[in-house]
Amino acid sequence: MPASRSAEDLERAIRSVIAQGVDEIEVIVTDDSGGRLRPAVTAIGDGRALYFANPRPLGFAGNHMAALDRARGRFVGILHEDDEYLPGFLRGVLDVFEREPRVGAVFTDCWVEADGVRRRRGVRLGAGRYDHFVPQLLRHDYFLPSTTVFRSTALEQVRRWPDTQAADLFMFIDAAAAGWAYYYVDDPRVVYREHANQISTDDVGLRDSLVEVFSAYRFDDPEVEDIRRSRLAWALVSRAGVKLLAEDAGGARSDLRDARATHAGTLRWKRRALRVATYAPGVASRVDPAWKRLRYLTGLERRHRYRH
């Protein structure tokens, strides 16, 4: 549990893990707040909840690495402090691992809660095992650390996370690329909370991160490589939209050129619309209704809503 924000949320999250009814468990909390969250762990009163204050702020990726480095179990889940497990989550996940030795990761659907209202997230995947999961990981944005548990042996084949917002995608992609199967449980067994303090509210940082992630891979399978190039092109177009909003017309045009060179067929008409807009960026940002529509079409509001 890489934590940094709310002691109240953290205590609730820890209690949701302890209440799973799994005896052989450890809850590792790495605190990136300077020690402010210690009372949340102390209040639990359970020796399985272990607290570690980082000697200096490590940031999103570093704090996750600090927690993962301390994990000793055969199975490892990352639960963010503002989320919580629902009853039966861990037992159901462990049952899958016991009967599916080739599965390296199990993930479930979740409830998305915002302003006290919950809605089922909905994952457009059939329940069950996926032996070759890289294409799904590249195509879709379903994957949340809080809904996923990994075999520790699958995580051994994952690179160190770089200091970037979407670094958790490396964990998902690397484990699948190493040959581990994934298993989806079509039942919302986690509560995921949306709020204004999530790192995904930094539009520029998130788009920079997605470009970095999709640029880091090359796949021998032509179909998978084509999907990767399409997603990289999409990320570049999306970042161009953010740059245009910031009136960085030159940067937007550069990203649009790179997107075309990477995968010419991706978002062709959207690329053209954005390119036209780069020659009058001030006009685009002032025409509010049209700009909101442009933001939606380029993915600035539609994609990656569910990221910490």
PDB file of N, CA, C and O in Angstrom, residues 217-247:
ATOM      1  N   TYR A 217       8.529  -0.329 -26.046  1.00  0.00           N
ATOM      2  CA  TYR A 217       8.381  -1.717 -26.474  1.00  0.00           C
ATOM      3  C   TYR A 217       8.557  -1.858 -27.981  1.00  0.00           C
ATOM      4  O   TYR A 217       8.310  -0.927 -28.753  1.00  0.00           O
ATOM      5  N   ARG A 218       8.993  -3.057 -28.380  1.00  0.00           N
ATOM      6  CA  ARG A 218       8.955  -3.530 -29.756  1.00  0.00           C
ATOM      7  C   ARG A 218       8.584  -5.007 -29.682  1.00  0.00           C
ATOM      8  O   ARG A 218       9.167  -5.765 -28.897  1.00  0.00           O
ATOM      9  N   PHE A 219       7.605  -5.427 -30.485  1.00  0.00           N
ATOM     10  CA  PHE A 219       7.137  -6.808 -30.425  1.00  0.00           C
ATOM     11  C   PHE A 219       7.387  -7.513 -31.751  1.00  0.00           C
ATOM     12  O   PHE A 219       7.201  -6.927 -32.827  1.00  0.00           O
ATOM     13  N   ASP A 220       7.833  -8.766 -31.682  1.00  0.00           N
ATOM     14  CA  ASP A 220       8.108  -9.549 -32.882  1.00  0.00           C
ATOM     15  C   ASP A 220       6.835  -9.921 -33.623  1.00  0.00           C
ATOM     16  O   ASP A 220       6.840 -10.039 -34.855  1.00  0.00           O
ATOM     17  N   ASP A 221       5.747 -10.115 -32.900  1.00  0.00           N
ATOM     18  CA  ASP A 221       4.469 -10.452 -33.517  1.00  0.00           C
ATOM     19  C   ASP A 221       3.960  -9.217 -34.262  1.00  0.00           C
ATOM     20  O   ASP A 221       3.690  -8.173 -33.658  1.00  0.00           O
ATOM     21  N   PRO A 222       3.795  -9.297 -35.598  1.00  0.00           N
ATOM     22  CA  PRO A 222       3.379  -8.114 -36.370  1.00  0.00           C
ATOM     23  C   PRO A 222       2.052  -7.525 -35.919  1.00  0.00           C
ATOM     24  O   PRO A 222       1.886  -6.301 -35.901  1.00  0.00           O
ATOM     25  N   GLU A 223       1.101  -8.376 -35.560  1.00  0.00           N
ATOM     26  CA  GLU A 223      -0.207  -7.867 -35.131  1.00  0.00           C
ATOM     27  C   GLU A 223      -0.088  -7.086 -33.828  1.00  0.00           C
ATOM     28  O   GLU A 223      -0.664  -5.996 -33.683  1.00  0.00           O
ATOM     29  N   VAL A 224       0.674  -7.639 -32.882  1.00  0.00           N
ATOM     30  CA  VAL A 224       0.846  -6.958 -31.592  1.00  0.00           C
ATOM     31  C   VAL A 224       1.628  -5.663 -31.775  1.00  0.00           C
ATOM     32  O   VAL A 224       1.301  -4.632 -31.173  1.00  0.00           O
ATOM     33  N   GLU A 225       2.638  -5.699 -32.617  1.00  0.00           N
ATOM     34  CA  GLU A 225       3.427  -4.486 -32.868  1.00  0.00           C
ATOM     35  C   GLU A 225       2.572  -3.413 -33.529  1.00  0.00           C
ATOM     36  O   GLU A 225       2.722  -2.203 -33.226  1.00  0.00           O
ATOM     37  N   ASP A 226       1.652  -3.815 -34.411  1.00  0.00           N
ATOM     38  CA  ASP A 226       0.765  -2.837 -35.034  1.00  0.00           C
ATOM     39  C   ASP A 226      -0.144  -2.183 -33.987  1.00  0.00           C
ATOM     40  O   ASP A 226      -0.394  -0.974 -34.043  1.00  0.00           O
ATOM     41  N   ILE A 227      -0.614  -2.964 -33.027  1.00  0.00           N
ATOM     42  CA  ILE A 227      -1.440  -2.408 -31.953  1.00  0.00           C
ATOM     43  C   ILE A 227      -0.621  -1.420 -31.122  1.00  0.00           C
ATOM     44  O   ILE A 227      -1.096  -0.325 -30.781  1.00  0.00           O
ATOM     45  N   ARG A 228       0.612  -1.799 -30.815  1.00  0.00           N
ATOM     46  CA  ARG A 228       1.464  -0.888 -30.036  1.00  0.00           C
ATOM     47  C   ARG A 228       1.680   0.427 -30.764  1.00  0.00           C
ATOM     48  O   ARG A 228       1.563   1.513 -30.168  1.00  0.00           O
ATOM     49  N   ARG A 229       1.977   0.357 -32.029  1.00  0.00           N
ATOM     50  CA  ARG A 229       2.220   1.579 -32.799  1.00  0.00           C
ATOM     51  C   ARG A 229       0.953   2.435 -32.880  1.00  0.00           C
ATOM     52  O   ARG A 229       1.023   3.671 -32.808  1.00  0.00           O
ATOM     53  N   SER A 230      -0.200   1.784 -32.985  1.00  0.00           N
ATOM     54  CA  SER A 230      -1.451   2.526 -32.998  1.00  0.00           C
ATOM     55  C   SER A 230      -1.676   3.238 -31.670  1.00  0.00           C
ATOM     56  O   SER A 230      -2.091   4.409 -31.638  1.00  0.00           O
ATOM     57  N   ARG A 231      -1.402   2.558 -30.554  1.00  0.00           N
ATOM     58  CA  ARG A 231      -1.583   3.190 -29.247  1.00  0.00           C
ATOM     59  C   ARG A 231      -0.583   4.318 -29.024  1.00  0.00           C
ATOM     60  O   ARG A 231      -0.897   5.337 -28.395  1.00  0.00           O
ATOM     61  N   LEU A 232       0.643   4.145 -29.511  1.00  0.00           N
ATOM     62  CA  LEU A 232       1.630   5.225 -29.404  1.00  0.00           C
ATOM     63  C   LEU A 232       1.160   6.429 -30.212  1.00  0.00           C
ATOM     64  O   LEU A 232       1.253   7.578 -29.740  1.00  0.00           O
ATOM     65  N   ALA A 233       0.657   6.183 -31.411  1.00  0.00           N
ATOM     66  CA  ALA A 233       0.146   7.291 -32.231  1.00  0.00           C
ATOM     67  C   ALA A 233      -1.017   7.977 -31.534  1.00  0.00           C
ATOM     68  O   ALA A 233      -1.120   9.210 -31.528  1.00  0.00           O
ATOM     69  N   TRP A 234      -1.908   7.173 -30.948  1.00  0.00           N
ATOM     70  CA  TRP A 234      -3.024   7.763 -30.200  1.00  0.00           C
ATOM     71  C   TRP A 234      -2.509   8.643 -29.066  1.00  0.00           C
ATOM     72  O   TRP A 234      -3.011   9.756 -28.837  1.00  0.00           O
ATOM     73  N   ALA A 235      -1.496   8.162 -28.321  1.00  0.00           N
ATOM     74  CA  ALA A 235      -0.956   8.941 -27.202  1.00  0.00           C
ATOM     75  C   ALA A 235      -0.337  10.251 -27.689  1.00  0.00           C
ATOM     76  O   ALA A 235      -0.459  11.292 -27.038  1.00  0.00           O
ATOM     77  N   LEU A 236       0.312  10.206 -28.834  1.00  0.00           N
ATOM     78  CA  LEU A 236       0.903  11.425 -29.393  1.00  0.00           C
ATOM     79  C   LEU A 236      -0.179  12.425 -29.807  1.00  0.00           C
ATOM     80  O   LEU A 236      -0.043  13.632 -29.567  1.00  0.00           O
ATOM     81  N   VAL A 237      -1.257  11.933 -30.428  1.00  0.00           N
ATOM     82  CA  VAL A 237      -2.360  12.820 -30.803  1.00  0.00           C
ATOM     83  C   VAL A 237      -3.004  13.426 -29.560  1.00  0.00           C
ATOM     84  O   VAL A 237      -3.312  14.627 -29.508  1.00  0.00           O
ATOM     85  N   SER A 238      -3.189  12.592 -28.536  1.00  0.00           N
ATOM     86  CA  SER A 238      -3.775  13.076 -27.294  1.00  0.00           C
ATOM     87  C   SER A 238      -2.889  14.148 -26.660  1.00  0.00           C
ATOM     88  O   SER A 238      -3.377  15.178 -26.190  1.00  0.00           O
ATOM     89  N   ARG A 239      -1.579  13.912 -26.664  1.00  0.00           N
ATOM     90  CA  ARG A 239      -0.661  14.918 -26.102  1.00  0.00           C
ATOM     91  C   ARG A 239      -0.664  16.192 -26.935  1.00  0.00           C
ATOM     92  O   ARG A 239      -0.558  17.299 -26.397  1.00  0.00           O
ATOM     93  N   ALA A 240      -0.813  16.053 -28.251  1.00  0.00           N
ATOM     94  CA  ALA A 240      -0.909  17.238 -29.103  1.00  0.00           C
ATOM     95  C   ALA A 240      -2.115  18.079 -28.708  1.00  0.00           C
ATOM     96  O   ALA A 240      -2.055  19.324 -28.701  1.00  0.00           O
ATOM     97  N   GLY A 241      -3.223  17.433 -28.371  1.00  0.00           N
ATOM     98  CA  GLY A 241      -4.394  18.170 -27.931  1.00  0.00           C
ATOM     99  C   GLY A 241      -4.147  18.949 -26.654  1.00  0.00           C
ATOM    100  O   GLY A 241      -4.577  20.093 -26.508  1.00  0.00           O
ATOM    101  N   VAL A 242      -3.414  18.340 -25.708  1.00  0.00           N
ATOM    102  CA  VAL A 242      -3.073  19.034 -24.467  1.00  0.00           C
ATOM    103  C   VAL A 242      -2.170  20.230 -24.762  1.00  0.00           C
ATOM    104  O   VAL A 242      -2.345  21.322 -24.207  1.00  0.00           O
ATOM    105  N   LYS A 243      -1.194  20.031 -25.636  1.00  0.00           N
ATOM    106  CA  LYS A 243      -0.284  21.125 -25.977  1.00  0.00           C
ATOM    107  C   LYS A 243      -1.027  22.257 -26.678  1.00  0.00           C
ATOM    108  O   LYS A 243      -0.736  23.433 -26.448  1.00  0.00           O
ATOM    109  N   LEU A 244      -1.984  21.887 -27.501  1.00  0.00           N
ATOM    110  CA  LEU A 244      -2.767  22.923 -28.168  1.00  0.00           C
ATOM    111  C   LEU A 244      -3.580  23.717 -27.161  1.00  0.00           C
ATOM    112  O   LEU A 244      -3.697  24.942 -27.270  1.00  0.00           O
ATOM    113  N   LEU A 245      -4.131  23.033 -26.169  1.00  0.00           N
ATOM    114  CA  LEU A 245      -4.868  23.723 -25.112  1.00  0.00           C
ATOM    115  C   LEU A 245      -3.968  24.719 -24.393  1.00  0.00           C
ATOM    116  O   LEU A 245      -4.415  25.793 -23.975  1.00  0.00           O
ATOM    117  N   ALA A 246      -2.685  24.360 -24.243  1.00  0.00           N
ATOM    118  CA  ALA A 246      -1.715  25.253 -23.600  1.00  0.00           C
ATOM    119  C   ALA A 246      -1.109  26.253 -24.582  1.00  0.00           C
ATOM    120  O   ALA A 246      -0.167  26.964 -24.243  1.00  0.00           O
ATOM    121  N   GLU A 247      -1.632  26.277 -25.811  1.00  0.00           N
ATOM    122  CA  GLU A 247      -1.187  27.174 -26.875  1.00  0.00           C
ATOM    123  C   GLU A 247       0.278  26.939 -27.273  1.00  0.00           C
ATOM    124  O   GLU A 247       0.987  27.851 -27.685  1.00  0.00           O
TER     125      GLU A 247
END
